[in-house]
Amino acid sequence: MDNVLQLVGIGRVYGNGIVANRDINIEVRRGEIHAIVGENGAGKSTLMEIIYGMEKPDSGQMFVYGKEVNFSSSMDAIKMNIGMVHQHFMLVNSLTVGENLILNTPKNTIINKRKIAQLTQELCEKYGFNLDGNAVVKNLSVGNQQQLEILKALYRGAQILILDEPTAVLTPQETEKLFEQLKNLKEKGHTILFISHKLNEIVGISDRISILRQGTIVDTFETSTVDVSQLSNLIVGREFSEKIEKPEIERGDVVLRVDGLSYANSPVKKLLDDVSFTVSKGEIVGLCGVEGNGQRELIQAITGAIKNYSGTIELCGASVKGISRKKLRERGVAHVPEDRIAEGLSKDSSIADNLISTLYINGKFIKHKFFLDRKTIKEFSDEQIAKYEIKANDSNDIVGMLSGGNMQKVVVAREFEDDPVFAVIDQPTRGVDIGASKIIRDKIVELRCNGCAVLLNSADLSELLNISDRVLVFYSGKIVADFENLTEIDEETLGRYMLGLDDMFRDEKDGQE
């Protein structure tokens, strides 16, 4: 098979001296699914941005279809038939599928609604997709939005397609459908660069795998020569086990009680519909559901971001309605938010300042009543950097310069180190490598073993089944399943409830109606 993409000696060093890529050499073949794997901070994102023209390398050469290229922007990459589907979709929710598809069409091209719908239908038939060109994007499932992002790239002529964490928020059924479509594209001669931390999917879908470690390619091999366990060891460079030790413990008193919680953001859209459940001391209750089915609103209500709900939320027997976030923290509530950059961190501040940003109010880091005790702060920060294996030169490093996984470990370290009574943990390992994920999951279980009540929302169904004591499944704002014996269910079963195909309480609900 001939190469469609070749990188020779590619290097990228940022202004602060951080080496993102070092002497990258890689060949990608026509008509293959080529996986790029590595720990957070290994250089995957920078490398993909170089290929897509979002970053310029400081050294080396890049060849596309045998021709040397020097991209100044992503438009240059698109002209060379390279497309990229980002982990966070870049769609306009208020527009239709067809309108999103033709965004950036040349201004002198006039396309009416009928032609847009026809174009969408023709593309769907060509590539085996199932989308309605007239459907509004905000009403699509996450899986269909993923399809639209891929179709957008194909419409622009992409023969080389970069997929960044494409299954992060998909159900097992949606993932299976996506893989069928990727195999179909491969058969049509398209080349796919596949980036994921889900190693079982890497082994299941790819033809070859390249491993990045500390900014350079350390190996490229045929996928058929390794299993998931061997791949884990190759990525971290040592013997590694993802197994989580979770001892049996006795649950204590109820810490969180949610009763009849309902919330609507408009007269016709009920995002939470009569939700009731409890979380006890020493218990991890997992939440799962396709995005947009109420989990986010539930967490926002519990943490004080949404106040105009009906029903009750009680923490240790006292209502939290109208309580400020500062007061919630004083009551022992920890919160790891879904978006670590927008809500969890101050990107332009140091690791040390981020680690104490919610802790200084207890006086531990104050001296002479008014001044920050920098010596104590540094000792605490260095201790957390070591404990959570945060990859940084110093606690004074700016947190925004860390990889996504190391940013997440800063958030987790801050939230977990104040002995919380109740922890709300939202997508703790999304976009996080296997090593960092293991550390975070171990710490969540440690919280539970120390008597903390934990509410865990995760799109990683394997994570939920491995560390939760119970799992609640959400669909259309309601709890449709409450699983306690997690050894008897699998990801496929959870997926059916997440898609609304099954409902544990259907007969009970029908009787009430």
Coordinates of C-alpha atoms in Angstrom, one line a residue:
M1 CA 0.0 0.0 0.0
D2 CA 1.3 3.5 -0.9
N3 CA 1.8 6.2 1.7
V4 CA -0.6 9.1 1.7
L5 CA 1.1 10.9 4.6
Q6 CA 4.7 11.0 5.7
L7 CA 6.3 12.9 8.5
V8 CA 10.1 13.2 8.7
G9 CA 11.9 14.6 11.7
I10 CA 8.9 16.8 12.8
G11 CA 9.6 18.8 15.9
R12 CA 7.6 21.4 17.9
V13 CA 8.9 23.4 20.9
Y14 CA 6.8 26.0 22.6
G15 CA 8.0 29.4 23.7
N16 CA 8.4 28.3 27.3
G17 CA 10.8 25.5 26.3
I18 CA 8.2 22.7 26.5
V19 CA 9.0 20.1 23.8
A20 CA 5.7 18.8 22.4
N21 CA 7.1 16.8 19.5
R22 CA 10.6 15.6 18.9
D23 CA 12.0 14.0 15.7
I24 CA 8.6 12.5 14.7
N25 CA 8.9 10.0 11.8
I26 CA 5.7 8.2 10.7
E27 CA 4.2 6.8 7.5
V28 CA 0.5 6.4 7.0
R29 CA -0.9 4.2 4.3
R30 CA -3.8 4.7 2.0
G31 CA -6.9 2.9 3.1
E32 CA -5.9 2.1 6.7
I33 CA -7.2 3.0 10.1
H34 CA -4.0 4.1 11.9
A35 CA -4.3 4.6 15.7
I36 CA -2.2 7.2 17.5
V37 CA -1.9 6.4 21.2
G38 CA 0.1 7.7 24.2
E39 CA -0.2 9.2 27.6
N40 CA -1.5 12.8 28.2
G41 CA 1.4 15.1 27.3
A42 CA 2.9 12.6 24.9
G43 CA 2.3 15.1 22.0
K44 CA -0.7 13.6 20.2
S45 CA -2.8 16.8 20.1
T46 CA 0.2 18.9 18.8
L47 CA 1.0 16.3 16.1
M48 CA -2.6 16.2 14.9
E49 CA -2.8 20.0 14.8
I50 CA 0.4 20.1 12.7
I51 CA -1.1 17.6 10.3
Y52 CA -4.3 19.7 10.1
G53 CA -2.4 23.0 9.7
M54 CA -3.4 24.4 13.1
E55 CA 0.2 24.4 14.3
K56 CA 3.4 25.0 12.4
P57 CA 6.3 22.6 13.1
D58 CA 9.7 24.1 14.1
S59 CA 11.6 21.4 12.2
G60 CA 11.1 18.5 9.8
Q61 CA 9.1 17.9 6.7
M62 CA 5.6 16.7 5.9
F63 CA 4.6 15.0 2.7
V64 CA 1.0 14.5 1.5
Y65 CA 0.5 12.1 -1.4
G66 CA 4.3 12.4 -2.0
K67 CA 4.3 16.2 -2.2
E68 CA 6.0 18.3 0.5
V69 CA 3.6 20.7 2.2
N70 CA 3.9 23.7 4.5
F71 CA 0.5 24.5 5.9
S72 CA -0.3 28.0 7.2
S73 CA -3.8 27.1 8.3
S74 CA -6.4 24.3 8.4
M75 CA -7.7 25.6 5.1
D76 CA -4.4 24.6 3.5
A77 CA -4.9 21.1 4.9
I78 CA -8.5 20.9 3.7
K79 CA -7.3 21.8 0.2
M80 CA -5.0 18.8 0.4
N81 CA -8.1 16.6 1.3
I82 CA -7.3 16.4 5.0
G83 CA -10.3 16.6 7.5
M84 CA -10.5 16.6 11.2
V85 CA -13.3 15.8 13.6
H86 CA -12.6 17.4 17.0
Q87 CA -13.6 15.8 20.3
H88 CA -15.9 18.8 21.0
F89 CA -18.2 19.1 18.0
M90 CA -18.0 22.3 16.0
L91 CA -21.7 22.6 14.9
V92 CA -24.2 25.4 14.9
N93 CA -27.0 24.0 17.0
S94 CA -29.7 26.3 15.7
L95 CA -29.1 25.3 12.1
T96 CA -30.2 22.2 10.2
V97 CA -28.0 19.3 9.3
G98 CA -27.8 20.5 5.7
E99 CA -27.0 24.1 6.6
N100 CA -24.2 22.9 8.9
L101 CA -23.0 20.7 6.0
I102 CA -22.5 23.6 3.6
L103 CA -21.1 26.2 5.9
N104 CA -18.1 27.9 4.3
T105 CA -19.4 27.2 0.8
P106 CA -18.1 29.9 -1.5
K107 CA -20.2 33.0 -1.3
N108 CA -21.1 33.1 -5.0
T109 CA -22.7 29.7 -4.7
I110 CA -26.5 29.9 -4.3
I111 CA -28.0 26.8 -2.7
N112 CA -31.7 26.7 -1.7
K113 CA -33.3 24.4 0.9
R114 CA -34.4 21.8 -1.6
K115 CA -30.9 21.5 -3.0
I116 CA -29.3 21.3 0.5
A117 CA -31.7 18.5 1.4
Q118 CA -30.9 16.7 -1.9
L119 CA -27.1 17.1 -1.4
T120 CA -27.4 15.8 2.2
Q121 CA -29.4 12.8 1.0
E122 CA -26.9 12.0 -1.8
L123 CA -23.9 12.2 0.6
C124 CA -25.7 10.0 3.1
E125 CA -26.4 7.3 0.5
K126 CA -22.8 7.5 -0.8
Y127 CA -21.2 6.9 2.6
G128 CA -23.9 4.9 4.4
F129 CA -25.0 7.5 6.8
N130 CA -28.6 8.1 8.1
L131 CA -29.3 11.8 8.5
D132 CA -32.2 14.1 7.7
G133 CA -31.0 17.3 6.0
N134 CA -33.9 19.3 7.4
A135 CA -33.4 18.2 11.1
V136 CA -32.2 20.9 13.5
V137 CA -28.8 20.0 15.0
K138 CA -29.8 20.6 18.6
N139 CA -32.5 17.9 18.3
L140 CA -30.0 15.3 17.1
S141 CA -28.6 12.5 19.2
V142 CA -24.9 12.7 20.0
G143 CA -24.2 9.8 17.6
N144 CA -25.9 11.6 14.8
Q145 CA -24.0 14.8 15.5
Q146 CA -20.8 12.7 15.3
Q147 CA -22.0 11.5 11.9
L148 CA -22.6 15.0 10.7
E149 CA -19.1 16.1 11.7
I150 CA -17.7 13.3 9.7
L151 CA -20.0 14.0 6.7
K152 CA -18.9 17.7 6.8
A153 CA -15.3 16.6 6.4
L154 CA -16.2 14.2 3.6
Y155 CA -18.2 16.9 1.8
R156 CA -15.1 19.1 1.8
G157 CA -13.2 16.3 0.1
A158 CA -11.4 14.6 3.0
Q159 CA -9.5 11.5 2.0
I160 CA -7.4 11.6 5.2
L161 CA -9.7 11.9 8.2
I162 CA -8.4 12.7 11.8
L163 CA -10.8 11.5 14.5
D164 CA -10.0 12.8 18.1
E165 CA -11.6 10.7 20.8
P166 CA -14.6 9.9 18.5
T167 CA -16.3 7.5 20.9
A168 CA -15.9 9.6 24.1
V169 CA -19.7 10.2 24.5
L170 CA -21.2 7.4 22.5
T171 CA -23.2 4.4 23.7
P172 CA -21.9 0.9 22.8
Q173 CA -24.5 0.7 20.1
E174 CA -23.6 4.1 18.6
T175 CA -19.9 3.1 18.8
E176 CA -20.6 -0.1 16.9
K177 CA -22.5 1.9 14.2
L178 CA -19.6 4.4 13.9
F179 CA -17.1 1.6 13.5
E180 CA -19.2 0.1 10.7
Q181 CA -19.1 3.5 8.9
L182 CA -15.3 3.8 9.4
K183 CA -14.8 0.4 7.9
N184 CA -17.0 1.4 5.0
L185 CA -14.9 4.5 4.5
K186 CA -11.7 2.5 4.7
E187 CA -13.0 0.2 2.0
K188 CA -13.6 3.2 -0.2
G189 CA -10.0 4.2 0.1
H190 CA -10.1 6.7 2.9
T191 CA -7.4 6.9 5.5
I192 CA -8.3 7.4 9.1
L193 CA -6.1 8.6 11.9
F194 CA -7.8 7.4 15.1
I195 CA -6.9 9.0 18.5
S196 CA -8.4 7.4 21.6
H197 CA -7.6 6.3 25.2
K198 CA -10.0 3.4 24.9
L199 CA -7.6 0.6 24.2
N200 CA -10.1 -2.1 23.6
E201 CA -11.6 0.0 20.8
I202 CA -8.1 0.7 19.4
V203 CA -7.4 -3.0 19.2
G204 CA -10.8 -3.6 17.7
I205 CA -10.8 -1.0 14.9
S206 CA -7.3 -0.2 13.8
D207 CA -4.9 -1.8 11.3
R208 CA -1.7 -0.3 12.7
I209 CA -0.8 1.5 15.9
S210 CA 1.9 4.2 16.6
I211 CA 2.9 4.9 20.1
L212 CA 3.9 8.4 21.2
R213 CA 6.0 8.8 24.4
Q214 CA 7.5 12.0 25.6
G215 CA 6.9 13.7 22.2
T216 CA 8.4 11.1 19.9
I217 CA 7.2 7.9 18.1
V218 CA 8.7 4.9 20.0
D219 CA 7.1 2.2 17.9
T220 CA 4.7 1.4 15.0
F221 CA 3.3 -2.1 14.6
E222 CA 0.4 -4.1 13.2
T223 CA -2.5 -4.2 15.6
S224 CA -2.9 -7.9 15.2
T225 CA 0.4 -8.5 17.0
V226 CA -0.8 -7.1 20.4
D227 CA -3.6 -7.4 22.9
V228 CA -5.0 -4.7 25.2
S229 CA -2.7 -5.7 28.1
Q230 CA 0.4 -5.6 26.0
L231 CA -0.7 -2.2 24.5
S232 CA -1.1 -0.7 28.0
N233 CA 2.4 -1.7 28.9
L234 CA 3.8 -0.3 25.7
I235 CA 2.1 3.1 26.2
V236 CA 3.3 3.6 29.8
G237 CA 6.7 1.9 29.2
R238 CA 6.4 -0.5 32.1
E239 CA 4.2 -3.4 33.4
F240 CA 0.8 -1.9 34.1
S241 CA -2.6 -3.1 35.3
E242 CA -5.8 -1.1 35.1
K243 CA -7.5 -3.3 37.8
I244 CA -9.1 -1.3 40.6
E245 CA -9.1 -2.7 44.1
K246 CA -12.5 -1.9 45.7
P247 CA -13.0 -3.6 49.1
E248 CA -16.5 -4.4 50.4
I249 CA -17.5 -1.8 53.0
E250 CA -20.8 -1.2 54.9
R251 CA -22.8 1.8 53.7
G252 CA -23.6 4.4 56.3
D253 CA -26.3 7.1 56.7
V254 CA -27.9 8.8 53.7
V255 CA -25.9 11.9 52.8
L256 CA -27.7 13.1 49.7
R257 CA -31.5 12.8 49.2
V258 CA -33.1 13.9 46.0
D259 CA -36.9 13.8 46.0
G260 CA -39.3 14.6 43.1
L261 CA -36.7 16.8 41.4
S262 CA -38.1 18.5 38.2
Y263 CA -36.6 21.2 36.1
A264 CA -37.7 22.8 32.7
N265 CA -35.7 25.4 30.7
S266 CA -38.9 26.3 28.7
P267 CA -42.6 25.6 29.0
V268 CA -42.3 22.6 26.6
K269 CA -38.9 21.1 27.6
K270 CA -38.7 19.2 30.8
L271 CA -35.0 18.3 31.4
L272 CA -35.6 16.6 34.8
D273 CA -38.8 14.8 35.4
D274 CA -39.6 13.7 39.0
V275 CA -36.1 12.4 39.8
S276 CA -35.7 10.7 43.2
F277 CA -32.7 8.8 44.7
T278 CA -30.3 8.7 47.6
V279 CA -26.5 8.5 48.1
S280 CA -25.1 7.1 51.4
K281 CA -21.8 7.3 53.2
G282 CA -19.3 4.9 51.7
E283 CA -21.3 4.5 48.4
I284 CA -20.5 5.5 44.8
V285 CA -23.6 6.0 42.8
G286 CA -22.9 6.2 39.1
L287 CA -25.0 8.2 36.5
C288 CA -25.1 7.3 32.9
G289 CA -27.1 8.5 29.9
V290 CA -26.6 9.9 26.5
E291 CA -25.7 13.7 26.8
G292 CA -28.8 15.8 27.0
N293 CA -30.9 13.5 29.1
G294 CA -30.8 15.3 32.4
Q295 CA -27.5 14.3 34.1
R296 CA -25.9 17.7 33.6
E297 CA -29.0 19.5 35.0
L298 CA -29.1 17.2 38.0
I299 CA -25.5 18.1 38.8
Q300 CA -26.1 21.8 38.3
A301 CA -29.1 21.7 40.7
I302 CA -27.1 19.8 43.3
T303 CA -24.1 22.2 43.0
G304 CA -26.2 25.4 43.0
A305 CA -25.9 26.4 39.4
I306 CA -29.6 25.9 38.8
K307 CA -32.0 27.2 41.5
N308 CA -35.5 27.3 39.9
Y309 CA -36.3 23.6 40.2
S310 CA -39.1 21.9 42.0
G311 CA -38.7 19.1 44.5
T312 CA -36.1 18.8 47.2
I313 CA -32.3 18.3 47.4
E314 CA -31.1 17.6 50.9
L315 CA -27.5 17.2 52.2
C316 CA -27.2 15.5 55.6
G317 CA -30.9 16.3 56.2
A318 CA -30.8 20.0 55.3
S319 CA -32.0 21.6 52.1
V320 CA -29.4 23.0 49.7
K321 CA -31.8 25.3 47.8
G322 CA -30.5 28.8 47.6
I323 CA -27.2 27.9 49.3
S324 CA -24.1 29.5 47.7
R325 CA -21.3 27.4 46.4
K326 CA -19.0 28.7 49.1
K327 CA -21.5 27.5 51.7
L328 CA -21.8 24.1 50.0
R329 CA -18.0 23.7 50.3
E330 CA -18.2 24.6 54.0
R331 CA -20.7 21.8 54.3
G332 CA -18.2 19.4 52.9
V333 CA -19.2 19.3 49.2
A334 CA -16.4 18.7 46.6
H335 CA -17.1 19.2 42.9
V336 CA -15.0 18.0 39.9
P337 CA -16.8 19.7 37.0
E338 CA -17.2 18.3 33.5
D339 CA -15.3 21.2 31.8
R340 CA -12.0 21.4 33.7
I341 CA -10.8 24.5 31.8
A342 CA -14.0 26.6 31.9
E343 CA -15.1 25.7 35.4
G344 CA -12.3 23.8 37.2
L345 CA -9.2 25.9 36.8
S346 CA -7.7 29.3 36.3
K347 CA -5.6 28.5 33.2
D348 CA -3.3 31.5 33.6
S349 CA -2.4 30.8 37.3
S350 CA 0.2 28.4 38.7
I351 CA -0.4 24.8 39.7
A352 CA 0.1 25.9 43.4
D353 CA -2.5 28.7 43.2
N354 CA -5.0 26.4 41.6
L355 CA -4.4 23.7 44.2
I356 CA -5.3 26.1 47.1
S357 CA -7.9 28.2 45.3
T358 CA -10.8 26.6 47.3
L359 CA -8.8 25.6 50.4
Y360 CA -7.2 28.8 51.6
I361 CA -10.5 29.9 53.4
N362 CA -9.9 27.3 56.1
G363 CA -6.8 29.3 57.2
K364 CA -4.3 26.6 56.6
F365 CA -2.4 28.7 54.1
I366 CA -2.7 32.0 55.9
K367 CA -0.1 33.6 58.2
H368 CA -0.4 36.7 60.3
K369 CA -4.1 36.7 59.6
F370 CA -3.8 38.4 56.1
F371 CA -0.9 36.9 54.1
L372 CA -0.5 33.7 52.1
D373 CA 2.0 31.4 53.6
R374 CA 4.0 30.6 50.5
K375 CA 6.3 28.0 52.2
T376 CA 3.3 26.0 53.4
I377 CA 1.6 26.3 50.0
K378 CA 4.7 25.0 48.2
E379 CA 5.1 22.1 50.6
F380 CA 1.4 21.2 50.0
S381 CA 1.6 21.6 46.3
D382 CA 4.8 19.6 45.9
E383 CA 3.1 16.8 48.0
Q384 CA 0.1 16.8 45.7
I385 CA 2.2 16.8 42.5
A386 CA 4.0 13.7 43.8
K387 CA 0.9 12.0 45.2
Y388 CA -1.1 12.5 42.0
E389 CA 1.9 12.1 39.6
I390 CA 1.3 15.5 38.0
K391 CA 3.8 15.9 35.3
A392 CA 5.3 19.4 35.8
N393 CA 8.7 20.9 36.4
D394 CA 7.5 22.9 39.5
S395 CA 4.4 23.9 41.4
N396 CA 4.9 27.4 39.9
D397 CA 4.3 26.2 36.4
I398 CA 1.3 27.7 34.7
V399 CA -1.5 25.2 34.8
G400 CA -2.7 26.1 31.2
M401 CA 0.6 24.7 29.8
L402 CA -0.1 21.2 31.2
S403 CA -1.7 18.4 29.2
G404 CA -5.4 17.8 29.6
G405 CA -4.9 14.8 31.9
N406 CA -2.5 16.6 34.1
M407 CA -4.9 19.6 34.4
Q408 CA -7.5 17.1 35.5
K409 CA -5.2 15.7 38.2
V410 CA -4.8 19.2 39.6
V411 CA -8.6 19.6 39.9
V412 CA -9.0 16.2 41.4
A413 CA -6.1 16.8 43.9
R414 CA -7.6 20.0 45.1
E415 CA -11.2 18.6 45.5
F416 CA -10.2 15.3 47.1
E417 CA -7.7 16.6 49.6
D418 CA -10.1 18.4 51.9
D419 CA -11.8 15.3 53.3
P420 CA -15.2 15.9 51.6
V421 CA -18.4 14.5 53.0
F422 CA -20.0 14.4 49.6
A423 CA -18.3 14.5 46.2
V424 CA -19.9 15.3 42.8
I425 CA -17.6 14.0 40.2
D426 CA -18.4 14.7 36.5
Q427 CA -16.6 13.0 33.7
P428 CA -13.4 12.5 35.7
T429 CA -11.4 10.6 33.1
R430 CA -12.7 12.0 29.8
G431 CA -9.7 12.5 27.5
V432 CA -7.4 11.2 30.1
D433 CA -4.8 8.5 29.5
I434 CA -4.8 5.1 31.1
G435 CA -2.2 5.9 33.7
A436 CA -3.9 9.1 34.9
S437 CA -7.3 7.4 34.8
K438 CA -6.0 4.6 37.1
I439 CA -4.8 7.2 39.6
I440 CA -8.1 9.2 39.5
R441 CA -10.2 6.0 39.8
D442 CA -8.1 4.7 42.7
K443 CA -8.6 8.1 44.5
I444 CA -12.4 8.0 44.0
V445 CA -12.5 4.5 45.5
E446 CA -10.3 5.8 48.4
L447 CA -12.8 8.6 49.0
R448 CA -15.6 6.1 49.3
C449 CA -13.6 3.8 51.6
N450 CA -13.0 6.8 53.9
G451 CA -16.8 7.3 54.2
C452 CA -17.4 9.9 51.6
A453 CA -20.7 9.7 49.6
V454 CA -19.9 9.9 45.8
L455 CA -22.1 10.8 42.9
L456 CA -20.2 9.9 39.7
N457 CA -21.3 11.0 36.2
S458 CA -19.3 9.3 33.4
A459 CA -19.6 8.5 29.7
D460 CA -17.1 5.6 30.2
L461 CA -19.4 2.7 30.9
S462 CA -16.6 0.4 31.9
E463 CA -15.5 2.9 34.5
L464 CA -19.0 3.1 35.9
L465 CA -19.4 -0.7 36.1
N466 CA -15.9 -1.1 37.7
I467 CA -16.0 1.5 40.5
S468 CA -19.7 2.2 41.2
D469 CA -21.8 0.5 43.8
R470 CA -25.0 1.4 42.0
V471 CA -25.7 2.8 38.6
L472 CA -28.7 5.0 37.7
V473 CA -29.5 5.3 33.9
F474 CA -31.1 8.5 32.6
Y475 CA -33.3 8.9 29.6
S476 CA -35.4 11.9 28.7
G477 CA -35.0 13.4 32.1
K478 CA -36.1 10.3 34.0
I479 CA -34.3 7.5 35.8
V480 CA -35.1 4.4 33.7
A481 CA -32.9 1.9 35.6
D482 CA -31.4 1.5 39.0
F483 CA -28.8 -1.3 38.9
E484 CA -27.1 -2.5 42.1
N485 CA -25.7 -5.9 41.3
L486 CA -23.3 -4.6 38.7
T487 CA -21.6 -8.0 38.1
E488 CA -24.8 -9.1 36.3
I489 CA -24.9 -6.4 33.6
D490 CA -22.7 -5.2 30.8
E491 CA -22.1 -2.1 28.7
E492 CA -24.5 -3.4 26.0
T493 CA -27.3 -3.6 28.6
L494 CA -26.6 0.0 29.8
G495 CA -26.6 1.2 26.2
R496 CA -30.2 -0.2 25.6
Y497 CA -31.5 1.8 28.6
M498 CA -29.5 4.9 27.6
L499 CA -31.2 4.8 24.2
G500 CA -34.7 4.4 25.7
L501 CA -35.1 0.9 24.3
D502 CA -35.7 -0.5 27.8
D503 CA -37.1 1.0 31.0
M504 CA -37.0 -0.8 34.3
F505 CA -40.0 1.2 35.6
R506 CA -42.2 1.3 32.5
D507 CA -45.1 -0.7 34.0
E508 CA -45.1 1.5 37.1
K509 CA -45.0 4.7 35.0
D510 CA -47.8 3.4 32.7
G511 CA -49.9 2.7 35.8
Q512 CA -49.4 6.2 37.2
E513 CA -50.5 7.7 33.8

